[in-house]
Amino acid sequence: MAKSDTKEMQRLDKCVAHLTGLSRQGATKLIKEGAVTVAGVVITDAKTKVSLSMPLVIAGFSSDSEDTKEAQGERIVTAADAFKKRVYILNKPYGYVCSSRDKNHSVVSSLWRGELHPERLQAVGRLDVDTTGLLLVTDDGALNHELTSPKKNVAKLYVARLDRPVPESAVAAFVAGIKHPEESQRYQSAKLLILPENAAPATEQVLAPASSAASAASAAFAAVASSAEIASTESSPTYWAAVTVHEGRFHEVKRLFEVVGCEVLELVRVALGALTLPSTLSLGQMQLLSKEQWRQALESHDFTADEVVALITAYQYSLQSSAPMYLPPAWMQLVLGVGSTAAAAASADAAAASEADAEAEAAADSTEDSALQDSALTDIDEQDDLVDDDDDDDDAADAADTEVDFDELDEDGELRIY
């Protein structure tokens, strides 16, 4: 058999294992049971080599691939489908890190555990723990390298909500390349687009009406579509800007704005090249991309202000259709009714209950000897002191967790970068 022909042939058990996620032993058992049909013929020998162009039907197997065809209620695939590379687009939630493991936060790989051969999938690049939005996931190592290599100059578009207006002089500074005091080299040229004030509301403003009552998707979209009206009713204005970078260096976007005097309150990646984040993709969800779709990530596109505002609106719409996941405190208070206010109310209730219990205990013990009562009160005081000490320790631990510096290396010895 010619070498070129060998590349077009694969063992049947290997094809079945790749298509179903079964082990090679499990695939062999399935084949011996007569559950696999190749080109209309049932094959029971797992060692049989089949052409990658041959159609396969596996009993009980289903696939969402656009290349599959229906035939008598079964899914028909080709053997070549078993070895196709996959590219997904993921709407990364807040609070997830792009590491293989982390002690303090969830890892993004947990979001694709239900996919076929999840161990082969890797995130394309990294988004920081508090950055959300577009993240590609693939098992194609060559494509991963192509998209992340600085030499490929792939554009990454972020929208940032800021604490104050961006000075107009920042546009030229971004283009020239900014030098951050903690960096030894200047950042490469970046494009800054300052959006009009109140071009889009703060995310928590958008989530507030959605959290007050369950609404239909159309109503939710209408609420987001009227974002300018929502923002105009708020006393504090919102400031948004878009920045396109090509490097993806450590905390690059935050540090760029930091140099021009602005603090990033919210950061979302909405585009990679010409590929944009769909409004139908909820937080934590993944969508398989066709080759035509993921190739857009390697194309360039000069986004206008109107297009960027539309991308912010689409992202906020996706939030409204998302199940509650790990959210910042301000979002938690709006969506789930928890946060600093609820915590304070819970503490007040607990204090009131504790005081009532103490009064009841004092009344019950009023007939006892005064010395014993004094001793009991002393014991109670000592116990309260111990409880207070424990609470202080917990508060200190909570504060330490809150103040974790994510500028450090992760557990793999790698920097968490955008």
PDB file of N, CA and C in Angstrom, residues 313-347:
ATOM      1  N   THR A 313     -24.004  46.219  23.755  1.00  0.00           N
ATOM      2  CA  THR A 313     -25.421  45.894  23.930  1.00  0.00           C
ATOM      3  C   THR A 313     -25.663  44.394  23.784  1.00  0.00           C
ATOM      4  N   ALA A 314     -25.026  43.787  22.783  1.00  0.00           N
ATOM      5  CA  ALA A 314     -25.175  42.349  22.571  1.00  0.00           C
ATOM      6  C   ALA A 314     -24.646  41.567  23.770  1.00  0.00           C
ATOM      7  N   TYR A 315     -23.512  42.002  24.310  1.00  0.00           N
ATOM      8  CA  TYR A 315     -22.942  41.318  25.473  1.00  0.00           C
ATOM      9  C   TYR A 315     -23.878  41.436  26.677  1.00  0.00           C
ATOM     10  N   GLN A 316     -24.419  42.629  26.908  1.00  0.00           N
ATOM     11  CA  GLN A 316     -25.310  42.812  28.054  1.00  0.00           C
ATOM     12  C   GLN A 316     -26.614  42.036  27.882  1.00  0.00           C
ATOM     13  N   TYR A 317     -27.052  41.880  26.651  1.00  0.00           N
ATOM     14  CA  TYR A 317     -28.219  41.042  26.395  1.00  0.00           C
ATOM     15  C   TYR A 317     -27.929  39.593  26.742  1.00  0.00           C
ATOM     16  N   SER A 318     -26.713  39.145  26.418  1.00  0.00           N
ATOM     17  CA  SER A 318     -26.344  37.765  26.742  1.00  0.00           C
ATOM     18  C   SER A 318     -26.324  37.543  28.252  1.00  0.00           C
ATOM     19  N   LEU A 319     -25.994  38.580  29.019  1.00  0.00           N
ATOM     20  CA  LEU A 319     -25.994  38.456  30.479  1.00  0.00           C
ATOM     21  C   LEU A 319     -27.398  38.197  31.005  1.00  0.00           C
ATOM     22  N   GLN A 320     -28.370  38.883  30.417  1.00  0.00           N
ATOM     23  CA  GLN A 320     -29.748  38.751  30.893  1.00  0.00           C
ATOM     24  C   GLN A 320     -30.307  37.355  30.645  1.00  0.00           C
ATOM     25  N   SER A 321     -29.786  36.688  29.635  1.00  0.00           N
ATOM     26  CA  SER A 321     -30.275  35.337  29.337  1.00  0.00           C
ATOM     27  C   SER A 321     -29.427  34.263  30.004  1.00  0.00           C
ATOM     28  N   SER A 322     -28.456  34.680  30.824  1.00  0.00           N
ATOM     29  CA  SER A 322     -27.544  33.735  31.448  1.00  0.00           C
ATOM     30  C   SER A 322     -28.036  33.292  32.816  1.00  0.00           C
ATOM     31  N   ALA A 323     -27.703  32.064  33.165  1.00  0.00           N
ATOM     32  CA  ALA A 323     -27.937  31.598  34.534  1.00  0.00           C
ATOM     33  C   ALA A 323     -26.928  32.274  35.447  1.00  0.00           C
ATOM     34  N   PRO A 324     -27.319  32.607  36.682  1.00  0.00           N
ATOM     35  CA  PRO A 324     -26.377  33.249  37.607  1.00  0.00           C
ATOM     36  C   PRO A 324     -25.137  32.382  37.821  1.00  0.00           C
ATOM     37  N   MET A 325     -23.973  32.981  37.607  1.00  0.00           N
ATOM     38  CA  MET A 325     -22.720  32.292  37.856  1.00  0.00           C
ATOM     39  C   MET A 325     -21.949  33.120  38.868  1.00  0.00           C
ATOM     40  N   TYR A 326     -20.668  32.985  38.894  1.00  0.00           N
ATOM     41  CA  TYR A 326     -19.862  33.787  39.811  1.00  0.00           C
ATOM     42  C   TYR A 326     -19.813  35.219  39.287  1.00  0.00           C
ATOM     43  N   LEU A 327     -20.325  36.163  40.069  1.00  0.00           N
ATOM     44  CA  LEU A 327     -20.433  37.548  39.637  1.00  0.00           C
ATOM     45  C   LEU A 327     -19.745  38.475  40.626  1.00  0.00           C
ATOM     46  N   PRO A 328     -19.367  39.685  40.179  1.00  0.00           N
ATOM     47  CA  PRO A 328     -18.836  40.674  41.118  1.00  0.00           C
ATOM     48  C   PRO A 328     -19.886  41.025  42.165  1.00  0.00           C
ATOM     49  N   PRO A 329     -19.493  41.551  43.336  1.00  0.00           N
ATOM     50  CA  PRO A 329     -20.445  41.848  44.418  1.00  0.00           C
ATOM     51  C   PRO A 329     -21.607  42.720  43.988  1.00  0.00           C
ATOM     52  N   ALA A 330     -21.346  43.763  43.186  1.00  0.00           N
ATOM     53  CA  ALA A 330     -22.424  44.664  42.768  1.00  0.00           C
ATOM     54  C   ALA A 330     -23.463  43.929  41.939  1.00  0.00           C
ATOM     55  N   TRP A 331     -23.004  42.999  41.090  1.00  0.00           N
ATOM     56  CA  TRP A 331     -23.941  42.224  40.267  1.00  0.00           C
ATOM     57  C   TRP A 331     -24.706  41.229  41.122  1.00  0.00           C
ATOM     58  N   MET A 332     -24.014  40.619  42.102  1.00  0.00           N
ATOM     59  CA  MET A 332     -24.652  39.635  42.973  1.00  0.00           C
ATOM     60  C   MET A 332     -25.827  40.257  43.714  1.00  0.00           C
ATOM     61  N   GLN A 333     -25.619  41.486  44.185  1.00  0.00           N
ATOM     62  CA  GLN A 333     -26.669  42.150  44.965  1.00  0.00           C
ATOM     63  C   GLN A 333     -27.905  42.386  44.110  1.00  0.00           C
ATOM     64  N   LEU A 334     -27.690  42.694  42.816  1.00  0.00           N
ATOM     65  CA  LEU A 334     -28.812  42.974  41.927  1.00  0.00           C
ATOM     66  C   LEU A 334     -29.504  41.700  41.454  1.00  0.00           C
ATOM     67  N   VAL A 335     -28.704  40.725  41.049  1.00  0.00           N
ATOM     68  CA  VAL A 335     -29.274  39.520  40.438  1.00  0.00           C
ATOM     69  C   VAL A 335     -29.799  38.545  41.477  1.00  0.00           C
ATOM     70  N   LEU A 336     -29.025  38.318  42.538  1.00  0.00           N
ATOM     71  CA  LEU A 336     -29.375  37.294  43.518  1.00  0.00           C
ATOM     72  C   LEU A 336     -29.889  37.863  44.832  1.00  0.00           C
ATOM     73  N   GLY A 337     -29.855  39.199  44.977  1.00  0.00           N
ATOM     74  CA  GLY A 337     -30.319  39.798  46.220  1.00  0.00           C
ATOM     75  C   GLY A 337     -29.374  39.589  47.376  1.00  0.00           C
ATOM     76  N   VAL A 338     -28.094  39.366  47.082  1.00  0.00           N
ATOM     77  CA  VAL A 338     -27.108  39.193  48.133  1.00  0.00           C
ATOM     78  C   VAL A 338     -26.010  40.218  47.936  1.00  0.00           C
ATOM     79  N   GLY A 339     -25.201  40.377  48.954  1.00  0.00           N
ATOM     80  CA  GLY A 339     -24.140  41.366  48.889  1.00  0.00           C
ATOM     81  C   GLY A 339     -23.999  42.054  50.214  1.00  0.00           C
ATOM     82  N   SER A 340     -23.428  43.246  50.205  1.00  0.00           N
ATOM     83  CA  SER A 340     -23.154  43.938  51.454  1.00  0.00           C
ATOM     84  C   SER A 340     -24.436  44.261  52.213  1.00  0.00           C
ATOM     85  N   THR A 341     -25.512  44.668  51.491  1.00  0.00           N
ATOM     86  CA  THR A 341     -26.769  45.008  52.165  1.00  0.00           C
ATOM     87  C   THR A 341     -27.378  43.790  52.824  1.00  0.00           C
ATOM     88  N   ALA A 342     -27.446  42.687  52.065  1.00  0.00           N
ATOM     89  CA  ALA A 342     -28.023  41.467  52.619  1.00  0.00           C
ATOM     90  C   ALA A 342     -27.178  40.932  53.762  1.00  0.00           C
ATOM     91  N   ALA A 343     -25.862  41.046  53.627  1.00  0.00           N
ATOM     92  CA  ALA A 343     -24.978  40.566  54.686  1.00  0.00           C
ATOM     93  C   ALA A 343     -25.176  41.369  55.960  1.00  0.00           C
ATOM     94  N   ALA A 344     -25.338  42.703  55.808  1.00  0.00           N
ATOM     95  CA  ALA A 344     -25.557  43.544  56.979  1.00  0.00           C
ATOM     96  C   ALA A 344     -26.880  43.196  57.658  1.00  0.00           C
ATOM     97  N   ALA A 345     -27.914  42.951  56.829  1.00  0.00           N
ATOM     98  CA  ALA A 345     -29.217  42.582  57.398  1.00  0.00           C
ATOM     99  C   ALA A 345     -29.125  41.249  58.132  1.00  0.00           C
ATOM    100  N   ALA A 346     -28.407  40.304  57.560  1.00  0.00           N
ATOM    101  CA  ALA A 346     -28.247  39.002  58.197  1.00  0.00           C
ATOM    102  C   ALA A 346     -27.493  39.135  59.510  1.00  0.00           C
ATOM    103  N   SER A 347     -26.489  39.987  59.543  1.00  0.00           N
ATOM    104  CA  SER A 347     -25.724  40.197  60.775  1.00  0.00           C
ATOM    105  C   SER A 347     -26.607  40.824  61.848  1.00  0.00           C
TER     106      SER A 347
END
